[in-house]
PDB file of N, CA and C in Angstrom:
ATOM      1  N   UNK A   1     -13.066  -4.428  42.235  1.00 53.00           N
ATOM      2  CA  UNK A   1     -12.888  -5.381  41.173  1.00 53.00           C
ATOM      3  C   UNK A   1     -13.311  -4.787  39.823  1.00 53.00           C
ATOM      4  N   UNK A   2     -14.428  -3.827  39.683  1.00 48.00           N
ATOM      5  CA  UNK A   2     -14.713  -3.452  38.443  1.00 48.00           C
ATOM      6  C   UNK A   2     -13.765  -2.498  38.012  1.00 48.00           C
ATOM      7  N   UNK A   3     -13.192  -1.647  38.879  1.00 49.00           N
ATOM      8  CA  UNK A   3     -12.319  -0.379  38.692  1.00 49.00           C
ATOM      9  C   UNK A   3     -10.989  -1.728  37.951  1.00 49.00           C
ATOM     10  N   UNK A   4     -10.508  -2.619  38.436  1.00 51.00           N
ATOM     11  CA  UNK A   4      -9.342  -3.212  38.075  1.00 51.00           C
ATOM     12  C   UNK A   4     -10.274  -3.488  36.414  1.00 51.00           C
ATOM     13  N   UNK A   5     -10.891  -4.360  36.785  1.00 46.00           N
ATOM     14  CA  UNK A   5     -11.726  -5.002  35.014  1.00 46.00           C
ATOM     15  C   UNK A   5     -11.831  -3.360  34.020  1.00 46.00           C
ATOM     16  N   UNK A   6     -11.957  -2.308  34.059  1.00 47.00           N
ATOM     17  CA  UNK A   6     -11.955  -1.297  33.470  1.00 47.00           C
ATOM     18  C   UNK A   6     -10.801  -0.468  33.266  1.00 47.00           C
ATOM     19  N   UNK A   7      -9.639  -0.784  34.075  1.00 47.00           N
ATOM     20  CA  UNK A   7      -8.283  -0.221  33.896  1.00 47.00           C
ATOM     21  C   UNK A   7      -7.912  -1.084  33.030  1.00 47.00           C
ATOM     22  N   UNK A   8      -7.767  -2.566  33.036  1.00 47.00           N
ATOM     23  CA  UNK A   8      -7.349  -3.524  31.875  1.00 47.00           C
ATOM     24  C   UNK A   8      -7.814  -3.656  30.974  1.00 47.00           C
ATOM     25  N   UNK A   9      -9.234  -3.329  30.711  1.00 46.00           N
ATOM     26  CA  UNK A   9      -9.941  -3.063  29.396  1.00 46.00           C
ATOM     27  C   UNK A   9      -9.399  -1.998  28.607  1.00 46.00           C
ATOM     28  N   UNK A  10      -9.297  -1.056  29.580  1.00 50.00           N
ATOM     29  CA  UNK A  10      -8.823   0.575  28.612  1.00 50.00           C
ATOM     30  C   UNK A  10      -7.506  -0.083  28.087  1.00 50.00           C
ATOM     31  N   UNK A  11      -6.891  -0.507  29.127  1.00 48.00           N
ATOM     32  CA  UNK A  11      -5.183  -0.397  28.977  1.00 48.00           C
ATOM     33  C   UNK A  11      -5.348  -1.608  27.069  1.00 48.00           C
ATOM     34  N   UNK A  12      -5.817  -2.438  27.359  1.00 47.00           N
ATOM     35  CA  UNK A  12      -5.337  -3.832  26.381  1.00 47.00           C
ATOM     36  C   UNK A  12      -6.458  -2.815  24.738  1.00 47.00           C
ATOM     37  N   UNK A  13      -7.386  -2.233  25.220  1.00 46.00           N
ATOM     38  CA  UNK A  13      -8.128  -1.798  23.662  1.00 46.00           C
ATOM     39  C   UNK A  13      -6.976  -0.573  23.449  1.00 46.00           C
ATOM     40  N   UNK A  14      -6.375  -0.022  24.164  1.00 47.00           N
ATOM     41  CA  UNK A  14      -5.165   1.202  23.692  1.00 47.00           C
ATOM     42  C   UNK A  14      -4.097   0.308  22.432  1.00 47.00           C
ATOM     43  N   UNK A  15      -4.156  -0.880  22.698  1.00 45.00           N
ATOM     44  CA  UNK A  15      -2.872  -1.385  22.660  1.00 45.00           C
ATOM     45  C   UNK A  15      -3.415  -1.623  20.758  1.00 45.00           C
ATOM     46  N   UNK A  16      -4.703  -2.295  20.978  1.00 46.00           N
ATOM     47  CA  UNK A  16      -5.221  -2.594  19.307  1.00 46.00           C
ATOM     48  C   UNK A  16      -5.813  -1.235  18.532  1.00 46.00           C
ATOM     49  N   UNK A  17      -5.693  -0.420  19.380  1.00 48.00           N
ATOM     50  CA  UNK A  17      -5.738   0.997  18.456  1.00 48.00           C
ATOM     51  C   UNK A  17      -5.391   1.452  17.679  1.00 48.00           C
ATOM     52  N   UNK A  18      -3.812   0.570  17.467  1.00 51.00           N
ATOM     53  CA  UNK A  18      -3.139   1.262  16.046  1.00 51.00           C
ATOM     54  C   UNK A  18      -3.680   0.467  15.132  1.00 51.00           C
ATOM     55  N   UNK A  19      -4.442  -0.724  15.063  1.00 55.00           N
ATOM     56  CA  UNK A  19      -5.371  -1.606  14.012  1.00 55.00           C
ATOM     57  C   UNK A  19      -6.118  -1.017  13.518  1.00 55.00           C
ATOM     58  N   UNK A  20      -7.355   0.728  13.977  1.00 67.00           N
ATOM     59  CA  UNK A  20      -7.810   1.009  13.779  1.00 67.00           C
ATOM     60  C   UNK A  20      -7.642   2.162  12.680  1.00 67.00           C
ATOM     61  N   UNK A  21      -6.286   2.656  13.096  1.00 83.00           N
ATOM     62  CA  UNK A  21      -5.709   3.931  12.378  1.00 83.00           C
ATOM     63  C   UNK A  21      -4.855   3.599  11.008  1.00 83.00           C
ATOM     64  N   UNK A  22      -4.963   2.336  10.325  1.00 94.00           N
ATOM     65  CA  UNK A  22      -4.321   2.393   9.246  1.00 94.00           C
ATOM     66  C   UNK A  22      -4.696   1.719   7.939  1.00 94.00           C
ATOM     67  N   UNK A  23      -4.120   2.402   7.235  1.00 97.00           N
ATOM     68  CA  UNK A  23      -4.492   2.535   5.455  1.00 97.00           C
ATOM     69  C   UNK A  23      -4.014   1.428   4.992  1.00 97.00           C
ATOM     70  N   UNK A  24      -5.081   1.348   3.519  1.00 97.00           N
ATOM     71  CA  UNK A  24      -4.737   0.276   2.810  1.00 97.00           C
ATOM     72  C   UNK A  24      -4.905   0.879   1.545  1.00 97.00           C
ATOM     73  N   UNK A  25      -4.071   0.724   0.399  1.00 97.00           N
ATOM     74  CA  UNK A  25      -3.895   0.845  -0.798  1.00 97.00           C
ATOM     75  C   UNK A  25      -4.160  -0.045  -1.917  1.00 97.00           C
ATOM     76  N   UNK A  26      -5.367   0.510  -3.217  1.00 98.00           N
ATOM     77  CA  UNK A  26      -5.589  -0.508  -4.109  1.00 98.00           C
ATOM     78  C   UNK A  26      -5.283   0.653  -5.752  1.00 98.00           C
ATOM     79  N   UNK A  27      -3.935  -0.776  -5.857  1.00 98.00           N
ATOM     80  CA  UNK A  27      -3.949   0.013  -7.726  1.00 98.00           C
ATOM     81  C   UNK A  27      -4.150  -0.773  -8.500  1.00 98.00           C
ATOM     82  N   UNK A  28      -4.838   0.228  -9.266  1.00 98.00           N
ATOM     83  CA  UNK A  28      -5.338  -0.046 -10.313  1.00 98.00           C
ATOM     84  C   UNK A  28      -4.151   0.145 -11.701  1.00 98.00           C
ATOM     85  N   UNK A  29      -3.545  -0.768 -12.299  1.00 97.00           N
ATOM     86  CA  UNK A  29      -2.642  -1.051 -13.428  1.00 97.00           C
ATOM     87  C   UNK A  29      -3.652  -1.312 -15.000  1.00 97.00           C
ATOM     88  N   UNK A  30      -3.305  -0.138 -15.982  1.00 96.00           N
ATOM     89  CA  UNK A  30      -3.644  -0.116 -17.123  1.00 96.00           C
ATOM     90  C   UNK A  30      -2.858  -0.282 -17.870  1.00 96.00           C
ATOM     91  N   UNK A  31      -2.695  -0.099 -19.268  1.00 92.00           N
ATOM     92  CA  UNK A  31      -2.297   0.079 -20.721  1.00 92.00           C
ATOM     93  C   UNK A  31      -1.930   1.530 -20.974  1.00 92.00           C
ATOM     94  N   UNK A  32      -1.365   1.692 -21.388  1.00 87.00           N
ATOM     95  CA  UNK A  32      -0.883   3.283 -21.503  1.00 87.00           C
ATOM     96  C   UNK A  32      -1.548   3.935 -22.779  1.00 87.00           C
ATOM     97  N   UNK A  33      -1.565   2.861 -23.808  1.00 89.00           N
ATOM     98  CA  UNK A  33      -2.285   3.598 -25.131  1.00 89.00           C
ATOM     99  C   UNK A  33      -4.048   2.849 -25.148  1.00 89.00           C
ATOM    100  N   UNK A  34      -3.949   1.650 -24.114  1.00 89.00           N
ATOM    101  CA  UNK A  34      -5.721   1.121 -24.251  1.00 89.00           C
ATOM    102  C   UNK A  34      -6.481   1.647 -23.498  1.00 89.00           C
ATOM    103  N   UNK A  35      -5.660   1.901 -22.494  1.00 90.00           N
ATOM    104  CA  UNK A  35      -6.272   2.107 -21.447  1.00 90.00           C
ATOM    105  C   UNK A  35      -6.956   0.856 -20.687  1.00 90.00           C
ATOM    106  N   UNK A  36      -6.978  -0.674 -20.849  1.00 95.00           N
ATOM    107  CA  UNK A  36      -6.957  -1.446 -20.863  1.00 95.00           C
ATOM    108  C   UNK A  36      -6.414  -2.329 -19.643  1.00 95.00           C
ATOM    109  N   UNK A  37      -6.811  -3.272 -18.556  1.00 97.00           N
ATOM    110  CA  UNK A  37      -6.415  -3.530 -17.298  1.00 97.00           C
ATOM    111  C   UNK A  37      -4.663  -3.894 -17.697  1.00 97.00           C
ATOM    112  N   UNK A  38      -4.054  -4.046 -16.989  1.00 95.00           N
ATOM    113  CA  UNK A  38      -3.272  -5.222 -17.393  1.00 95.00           C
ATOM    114  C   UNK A  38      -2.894  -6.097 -16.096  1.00 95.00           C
ATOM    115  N   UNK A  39      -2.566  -7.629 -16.447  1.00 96.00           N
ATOM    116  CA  UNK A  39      -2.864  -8.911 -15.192  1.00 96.00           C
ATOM    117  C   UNK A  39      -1.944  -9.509 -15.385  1.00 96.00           C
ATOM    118  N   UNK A  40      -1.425  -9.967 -14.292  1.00 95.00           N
ATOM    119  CA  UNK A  40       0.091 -10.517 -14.139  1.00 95.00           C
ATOM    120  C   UNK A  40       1.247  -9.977 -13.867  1.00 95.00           C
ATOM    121  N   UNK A  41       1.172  -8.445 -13.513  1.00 96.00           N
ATOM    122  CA  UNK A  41       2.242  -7.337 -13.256  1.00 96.00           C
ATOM    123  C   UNK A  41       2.820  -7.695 -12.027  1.00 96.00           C
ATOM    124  N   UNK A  42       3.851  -7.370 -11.634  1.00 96.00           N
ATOM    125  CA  UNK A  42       4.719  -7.326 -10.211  1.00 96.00           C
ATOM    126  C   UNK A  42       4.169  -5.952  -9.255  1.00 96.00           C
ATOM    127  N   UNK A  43       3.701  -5.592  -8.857  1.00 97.00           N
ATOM    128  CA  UNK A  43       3.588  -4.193  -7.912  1.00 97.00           C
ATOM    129  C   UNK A  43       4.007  -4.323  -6.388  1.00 97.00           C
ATOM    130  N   UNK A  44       4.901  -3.109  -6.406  1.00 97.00           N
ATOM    131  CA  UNK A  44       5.502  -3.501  -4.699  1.00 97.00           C
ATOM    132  C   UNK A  44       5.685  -1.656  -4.248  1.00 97.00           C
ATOM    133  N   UNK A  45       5.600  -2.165  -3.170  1.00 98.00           N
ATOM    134  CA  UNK A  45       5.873  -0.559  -2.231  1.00 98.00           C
ATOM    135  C   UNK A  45       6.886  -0.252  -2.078  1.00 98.00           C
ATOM    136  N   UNK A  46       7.336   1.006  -1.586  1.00 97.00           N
ATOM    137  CA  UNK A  46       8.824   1.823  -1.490  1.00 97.00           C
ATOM    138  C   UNK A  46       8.286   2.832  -0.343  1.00 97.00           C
ATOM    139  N   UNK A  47       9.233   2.974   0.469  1.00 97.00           N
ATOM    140  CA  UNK A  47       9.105   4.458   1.008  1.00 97.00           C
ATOM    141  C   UNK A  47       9.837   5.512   0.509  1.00 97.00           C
ATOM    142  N   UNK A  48      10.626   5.349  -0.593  1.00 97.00           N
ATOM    143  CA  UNK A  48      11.837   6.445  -0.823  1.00 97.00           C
ATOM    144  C   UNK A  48      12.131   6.035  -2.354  1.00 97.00           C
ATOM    145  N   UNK A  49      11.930   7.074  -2.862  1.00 97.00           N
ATOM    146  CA  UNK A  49      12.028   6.648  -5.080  1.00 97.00           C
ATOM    147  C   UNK A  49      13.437   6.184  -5.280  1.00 97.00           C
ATOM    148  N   UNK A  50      14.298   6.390  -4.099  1.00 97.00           N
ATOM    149  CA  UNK A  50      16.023   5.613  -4.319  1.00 97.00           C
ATOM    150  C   UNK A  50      15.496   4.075  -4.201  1.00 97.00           C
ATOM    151  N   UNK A  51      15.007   4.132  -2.916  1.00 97.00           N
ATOM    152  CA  UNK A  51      14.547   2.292  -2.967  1.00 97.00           C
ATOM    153  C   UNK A  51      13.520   1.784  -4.200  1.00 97.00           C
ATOM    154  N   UNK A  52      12.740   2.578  -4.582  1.00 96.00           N
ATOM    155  CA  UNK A  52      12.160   2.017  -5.863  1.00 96.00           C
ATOM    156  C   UNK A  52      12.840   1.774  -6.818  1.00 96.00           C
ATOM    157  N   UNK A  53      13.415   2.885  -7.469  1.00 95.00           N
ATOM    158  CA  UNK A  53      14.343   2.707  -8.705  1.00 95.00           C
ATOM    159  C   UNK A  53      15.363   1.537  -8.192  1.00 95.00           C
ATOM    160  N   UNK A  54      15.826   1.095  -7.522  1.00 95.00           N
ATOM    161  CA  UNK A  54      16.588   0.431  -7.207  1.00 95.00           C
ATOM    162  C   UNK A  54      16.215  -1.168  -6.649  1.00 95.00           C
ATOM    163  N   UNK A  55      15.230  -1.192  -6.690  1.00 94.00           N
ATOM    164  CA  UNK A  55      14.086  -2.188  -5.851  1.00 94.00           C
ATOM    165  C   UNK A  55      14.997  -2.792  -4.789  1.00 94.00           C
ATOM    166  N   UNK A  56      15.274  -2.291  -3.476  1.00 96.00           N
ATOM    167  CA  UNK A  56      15.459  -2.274  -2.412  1.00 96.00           C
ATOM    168  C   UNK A  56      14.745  -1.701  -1.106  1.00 96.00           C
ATOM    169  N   UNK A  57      14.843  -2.878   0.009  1.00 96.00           N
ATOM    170  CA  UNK A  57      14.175  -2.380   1.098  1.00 96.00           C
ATOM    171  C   UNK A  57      12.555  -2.300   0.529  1.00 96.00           C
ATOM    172  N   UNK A  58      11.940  -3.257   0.487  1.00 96.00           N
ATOM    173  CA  UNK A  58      10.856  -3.074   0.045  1.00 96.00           C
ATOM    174  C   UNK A  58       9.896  -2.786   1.125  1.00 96.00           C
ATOM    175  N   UNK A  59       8.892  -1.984   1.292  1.00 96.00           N
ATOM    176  CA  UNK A  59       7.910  -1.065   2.351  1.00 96.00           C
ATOM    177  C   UNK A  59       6.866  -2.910   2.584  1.00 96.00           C
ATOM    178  N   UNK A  60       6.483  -3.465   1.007  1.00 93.00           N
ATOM    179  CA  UNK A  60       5.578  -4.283   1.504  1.00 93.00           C
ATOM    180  C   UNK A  60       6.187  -5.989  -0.060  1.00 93.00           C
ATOM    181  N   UNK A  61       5.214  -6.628   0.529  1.00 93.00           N
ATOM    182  CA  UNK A  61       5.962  -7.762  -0.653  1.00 93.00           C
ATOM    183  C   UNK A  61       5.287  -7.850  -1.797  1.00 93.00           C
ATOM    184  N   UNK A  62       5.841  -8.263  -2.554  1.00 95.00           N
ATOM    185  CA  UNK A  62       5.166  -8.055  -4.383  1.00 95.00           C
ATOM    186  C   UNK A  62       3.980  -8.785  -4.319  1.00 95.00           C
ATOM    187  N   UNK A  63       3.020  -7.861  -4.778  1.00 97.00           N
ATOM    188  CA  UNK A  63       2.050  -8.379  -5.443  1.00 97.00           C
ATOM    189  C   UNK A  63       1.766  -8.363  -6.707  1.00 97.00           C
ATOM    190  N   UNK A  64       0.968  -9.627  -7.481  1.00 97.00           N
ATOM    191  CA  UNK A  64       0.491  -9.414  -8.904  1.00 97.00           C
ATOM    192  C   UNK A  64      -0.586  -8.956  -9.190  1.00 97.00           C
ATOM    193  N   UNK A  65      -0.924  -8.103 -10.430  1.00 97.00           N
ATOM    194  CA  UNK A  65      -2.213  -7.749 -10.574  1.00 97.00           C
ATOM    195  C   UNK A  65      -2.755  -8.902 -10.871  1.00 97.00           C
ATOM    196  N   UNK A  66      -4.210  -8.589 -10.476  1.00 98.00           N
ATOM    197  CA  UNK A  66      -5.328  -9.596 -11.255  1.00 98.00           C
ATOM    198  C   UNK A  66      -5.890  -9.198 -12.644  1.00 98.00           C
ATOM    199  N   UNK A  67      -7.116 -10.443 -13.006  1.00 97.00           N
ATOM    200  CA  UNK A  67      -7.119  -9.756 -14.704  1.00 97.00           C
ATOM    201  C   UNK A  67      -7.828  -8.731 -14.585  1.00 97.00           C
ATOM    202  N   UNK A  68      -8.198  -8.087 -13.427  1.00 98.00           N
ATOM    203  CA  UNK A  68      -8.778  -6.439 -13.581  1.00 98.00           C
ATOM    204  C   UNK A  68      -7.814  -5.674 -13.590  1.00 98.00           C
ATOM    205  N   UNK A  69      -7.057  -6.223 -13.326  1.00 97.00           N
ATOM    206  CA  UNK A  69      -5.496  -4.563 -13.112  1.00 97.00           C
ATOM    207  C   UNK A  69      -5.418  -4.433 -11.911  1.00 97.00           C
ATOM    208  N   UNK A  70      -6.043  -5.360 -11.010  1.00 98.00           N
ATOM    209  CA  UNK A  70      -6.014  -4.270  -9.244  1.00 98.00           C
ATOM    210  C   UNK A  70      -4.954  -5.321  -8.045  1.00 98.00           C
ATOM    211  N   UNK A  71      -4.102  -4.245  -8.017  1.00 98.00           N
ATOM    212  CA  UNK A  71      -3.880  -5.527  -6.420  1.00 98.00           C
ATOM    213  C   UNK A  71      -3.801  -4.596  -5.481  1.00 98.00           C
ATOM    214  N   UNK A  72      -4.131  -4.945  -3.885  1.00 97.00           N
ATOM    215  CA  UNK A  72      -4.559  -4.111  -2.886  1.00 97.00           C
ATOM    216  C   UNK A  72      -3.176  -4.772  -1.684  1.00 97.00           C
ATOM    217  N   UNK A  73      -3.148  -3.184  -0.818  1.00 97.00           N
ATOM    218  CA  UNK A  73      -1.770  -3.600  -0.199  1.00 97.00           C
ATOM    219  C   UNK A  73      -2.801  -3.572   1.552  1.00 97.00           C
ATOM    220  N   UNK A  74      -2.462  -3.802   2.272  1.00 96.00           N
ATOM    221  CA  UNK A  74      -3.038  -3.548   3.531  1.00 96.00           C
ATOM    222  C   UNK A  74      -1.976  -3.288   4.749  1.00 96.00           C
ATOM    223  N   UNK A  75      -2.701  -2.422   5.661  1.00 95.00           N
ATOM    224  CA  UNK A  75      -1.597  -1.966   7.023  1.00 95.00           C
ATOM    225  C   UNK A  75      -0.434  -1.109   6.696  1.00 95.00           C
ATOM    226  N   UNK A  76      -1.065  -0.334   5.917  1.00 96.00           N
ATOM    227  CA  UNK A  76       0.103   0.632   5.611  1.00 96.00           C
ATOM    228  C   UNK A  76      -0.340   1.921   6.745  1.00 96.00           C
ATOM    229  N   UNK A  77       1.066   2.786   6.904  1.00 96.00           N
ATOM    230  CA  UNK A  77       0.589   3.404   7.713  1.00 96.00           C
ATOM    231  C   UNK A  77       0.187   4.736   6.793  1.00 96.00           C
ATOM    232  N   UNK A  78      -1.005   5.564   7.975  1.00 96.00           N
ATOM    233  CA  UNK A  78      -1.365   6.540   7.460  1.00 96.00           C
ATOM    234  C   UNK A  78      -0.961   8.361   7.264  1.00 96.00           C
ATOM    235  N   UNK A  79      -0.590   8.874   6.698  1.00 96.00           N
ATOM    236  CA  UNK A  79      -0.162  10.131   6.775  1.00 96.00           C
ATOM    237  C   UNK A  79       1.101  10.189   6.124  1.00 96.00           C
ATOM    238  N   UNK A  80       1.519   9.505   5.000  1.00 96.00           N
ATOM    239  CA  UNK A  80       2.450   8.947   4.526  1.00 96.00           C
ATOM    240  C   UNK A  80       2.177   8.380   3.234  1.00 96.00           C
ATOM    241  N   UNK A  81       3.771   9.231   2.573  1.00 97.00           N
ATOM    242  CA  UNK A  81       3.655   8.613   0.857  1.00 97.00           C
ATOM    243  C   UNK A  81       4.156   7.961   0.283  1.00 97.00           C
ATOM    244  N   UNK A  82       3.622   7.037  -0.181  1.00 98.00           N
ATOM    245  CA  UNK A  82       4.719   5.875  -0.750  1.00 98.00           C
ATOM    246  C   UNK A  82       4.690   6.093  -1.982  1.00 98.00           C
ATOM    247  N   UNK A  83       6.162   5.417  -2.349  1.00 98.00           N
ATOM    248  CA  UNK A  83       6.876   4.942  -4.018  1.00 98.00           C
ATOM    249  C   UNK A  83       6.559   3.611  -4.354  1.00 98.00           C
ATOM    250  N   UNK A  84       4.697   3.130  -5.336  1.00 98.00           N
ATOM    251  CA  UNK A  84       4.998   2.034  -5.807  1.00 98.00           C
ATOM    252  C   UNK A  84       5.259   1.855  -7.454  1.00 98.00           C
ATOM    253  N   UNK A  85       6.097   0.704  -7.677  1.00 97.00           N
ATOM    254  CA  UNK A  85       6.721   0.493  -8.821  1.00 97.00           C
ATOM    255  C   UNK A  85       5.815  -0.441  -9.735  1.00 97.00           C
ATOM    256  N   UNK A  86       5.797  -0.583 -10.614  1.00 97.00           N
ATOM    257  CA  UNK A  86       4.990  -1.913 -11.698  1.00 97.00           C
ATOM    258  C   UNK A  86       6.417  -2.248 -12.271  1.00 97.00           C
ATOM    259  N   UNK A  87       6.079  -3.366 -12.850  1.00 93.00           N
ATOM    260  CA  UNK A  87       7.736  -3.947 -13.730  1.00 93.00           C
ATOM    261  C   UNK A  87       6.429  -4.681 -14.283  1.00 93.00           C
ATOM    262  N   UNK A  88       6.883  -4.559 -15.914  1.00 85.00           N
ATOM    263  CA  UNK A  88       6.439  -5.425 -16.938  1.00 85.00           C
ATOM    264  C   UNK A  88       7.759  -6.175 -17.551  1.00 85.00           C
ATOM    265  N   UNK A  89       8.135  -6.859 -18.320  1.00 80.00           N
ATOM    266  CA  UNK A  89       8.919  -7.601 -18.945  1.00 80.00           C
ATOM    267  C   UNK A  89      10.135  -6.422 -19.263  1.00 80.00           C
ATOM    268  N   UNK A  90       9.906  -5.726 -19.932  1.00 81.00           N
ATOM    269  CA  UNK A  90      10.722  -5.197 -20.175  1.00 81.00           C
ATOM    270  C   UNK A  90      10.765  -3.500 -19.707  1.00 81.00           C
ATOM    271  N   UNK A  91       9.625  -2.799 -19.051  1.00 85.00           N
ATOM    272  CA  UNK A  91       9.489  -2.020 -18.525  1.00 85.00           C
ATOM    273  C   UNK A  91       9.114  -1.721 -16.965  1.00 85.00           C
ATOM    274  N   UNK A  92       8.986  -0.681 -16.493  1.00 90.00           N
ATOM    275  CA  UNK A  92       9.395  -0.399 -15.249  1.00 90.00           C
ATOM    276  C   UNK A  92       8.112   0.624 -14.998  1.00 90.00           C
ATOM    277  N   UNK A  93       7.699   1.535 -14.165  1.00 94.00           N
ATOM    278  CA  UNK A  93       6.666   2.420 -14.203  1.00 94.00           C
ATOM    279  C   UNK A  93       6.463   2.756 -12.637  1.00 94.00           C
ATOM    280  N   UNK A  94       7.471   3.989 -11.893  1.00 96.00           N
ATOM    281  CA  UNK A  94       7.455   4.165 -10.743  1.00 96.00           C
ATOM    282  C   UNK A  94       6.681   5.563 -10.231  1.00 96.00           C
ATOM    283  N   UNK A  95       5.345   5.385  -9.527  1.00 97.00           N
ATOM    284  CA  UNK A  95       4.321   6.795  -9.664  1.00 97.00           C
ATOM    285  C   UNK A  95       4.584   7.159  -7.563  1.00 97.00           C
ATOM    286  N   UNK A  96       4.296   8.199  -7.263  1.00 97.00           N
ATOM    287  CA  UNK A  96       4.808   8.151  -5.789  1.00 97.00           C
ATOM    288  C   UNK A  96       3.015   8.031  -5.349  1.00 97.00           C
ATOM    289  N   UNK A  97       2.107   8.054  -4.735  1.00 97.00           N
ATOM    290  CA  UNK A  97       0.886   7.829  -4.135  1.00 97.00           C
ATOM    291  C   UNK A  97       0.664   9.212  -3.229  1.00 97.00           C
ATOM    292  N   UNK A  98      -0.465   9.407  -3.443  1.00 96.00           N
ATOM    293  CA  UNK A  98      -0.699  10.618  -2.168  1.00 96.00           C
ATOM    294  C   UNK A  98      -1.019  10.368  -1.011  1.00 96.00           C
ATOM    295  N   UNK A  99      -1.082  11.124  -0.295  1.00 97.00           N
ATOM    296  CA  UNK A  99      -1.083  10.944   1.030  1.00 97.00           C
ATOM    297  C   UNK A  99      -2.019  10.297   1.669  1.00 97.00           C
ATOM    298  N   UNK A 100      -1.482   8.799   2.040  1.00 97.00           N
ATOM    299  CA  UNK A 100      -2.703   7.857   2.652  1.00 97.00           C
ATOM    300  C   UNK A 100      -3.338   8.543   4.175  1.00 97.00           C
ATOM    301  N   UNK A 101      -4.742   8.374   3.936  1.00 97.00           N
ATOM    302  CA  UNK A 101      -5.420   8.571   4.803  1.00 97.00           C
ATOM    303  C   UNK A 101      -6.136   7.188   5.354  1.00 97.00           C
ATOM    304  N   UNK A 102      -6.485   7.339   6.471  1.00 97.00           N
ATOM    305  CA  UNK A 102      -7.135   5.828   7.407  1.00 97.00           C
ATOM    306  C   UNK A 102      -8.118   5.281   6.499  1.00 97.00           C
ATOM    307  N   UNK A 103      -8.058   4.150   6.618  1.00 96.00           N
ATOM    308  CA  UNK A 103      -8.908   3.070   5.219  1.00 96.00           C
ATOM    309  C   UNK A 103      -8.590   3.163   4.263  1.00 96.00           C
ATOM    310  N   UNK A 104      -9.411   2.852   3.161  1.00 97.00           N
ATOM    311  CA  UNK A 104      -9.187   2.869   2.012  1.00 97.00           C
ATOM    312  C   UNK A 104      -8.909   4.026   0.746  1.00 97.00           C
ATOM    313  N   UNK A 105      -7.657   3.663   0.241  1.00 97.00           N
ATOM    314  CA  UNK A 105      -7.419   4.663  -1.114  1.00 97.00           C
ATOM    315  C   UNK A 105      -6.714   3.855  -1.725  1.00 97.00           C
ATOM    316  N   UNK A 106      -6.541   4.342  -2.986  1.00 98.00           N
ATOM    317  CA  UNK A 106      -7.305   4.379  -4.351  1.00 98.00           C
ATOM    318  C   UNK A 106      -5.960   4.930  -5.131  1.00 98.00           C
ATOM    319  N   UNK A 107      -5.176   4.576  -6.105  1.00 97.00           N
ATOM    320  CA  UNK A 107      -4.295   4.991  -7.241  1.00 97.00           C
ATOM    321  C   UNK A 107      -4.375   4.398  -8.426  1.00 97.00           C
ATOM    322  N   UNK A 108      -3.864   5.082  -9.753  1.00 97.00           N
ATOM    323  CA  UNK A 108      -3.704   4.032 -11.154  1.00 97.00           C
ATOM    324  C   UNK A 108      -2.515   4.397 -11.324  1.00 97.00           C
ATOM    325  N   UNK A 109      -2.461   3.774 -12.240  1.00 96.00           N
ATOM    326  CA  UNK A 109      -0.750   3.832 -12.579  1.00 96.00           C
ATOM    327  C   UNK A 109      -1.021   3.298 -14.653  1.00 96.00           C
ATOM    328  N   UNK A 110      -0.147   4.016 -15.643  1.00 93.00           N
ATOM    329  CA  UNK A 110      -0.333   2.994 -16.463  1.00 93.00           C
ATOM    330  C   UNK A 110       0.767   2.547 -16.728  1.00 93.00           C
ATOM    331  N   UNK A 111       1.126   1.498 -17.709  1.00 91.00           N
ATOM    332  CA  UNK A 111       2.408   1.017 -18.367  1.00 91.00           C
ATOM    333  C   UNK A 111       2.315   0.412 -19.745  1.00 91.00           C
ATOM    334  N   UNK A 112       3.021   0.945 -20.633  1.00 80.00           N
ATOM    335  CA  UNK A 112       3.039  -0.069 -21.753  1.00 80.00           C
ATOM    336  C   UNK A 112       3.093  -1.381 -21.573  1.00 80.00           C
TER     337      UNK A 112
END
């Protein structure tokens, strides 16, 4: 009975393992000449700068900055670079991210 209770333990914690192995992304959105947060921006993920420029197939769903400049993406996977975009009113601002590693990282981006 314990050998069964320890085969189903291994087997079912294998299964939430990939919960353990993945990245989350927080950007940080400025001012280009203030340097200055900026709050209320659109920011969304891409896997491919065709789908950014194009805002298609989006990797994750839009988020807005807050009045610090930051919005954070979660469950992204790790070892992998994404294309995220900002859109201001009349501008656009597409930077690609480096290579996420497990937990937390970290990008800025600015925009007029």
């Amino acid at each position: 009975m314990v050998l069964i209770f320890t085969i189903f333990f291994s087997m079912s914690s294998c299964e939430d393992e990939d919960d353990f192995f993945q990245a989350d992304l927080k950007v940080y959105v400025s001012g280009t000449l203030s340097s200055n947060p900026r709050s209320g921006l659109r920011v969304t993920v891409y896997t491919t700068e065709n789908d950014a420029e194009n805002e298609v197939n989006e990797y994750t769903s839009t988020q807005i900055t807050d009045d610090d400049g930051f919005v954070f993406f979660q469950n992204l996977e790790h070892n992998v670079r994404y294309w995220v975009r900002v859109n201001s009113v009349l501008i656009k601002n597409i930077k690609r991210s480096g290579t996420l590693r497990v937990g937390l990282n970290e990008m800025s981006m600015s925009i007029l």
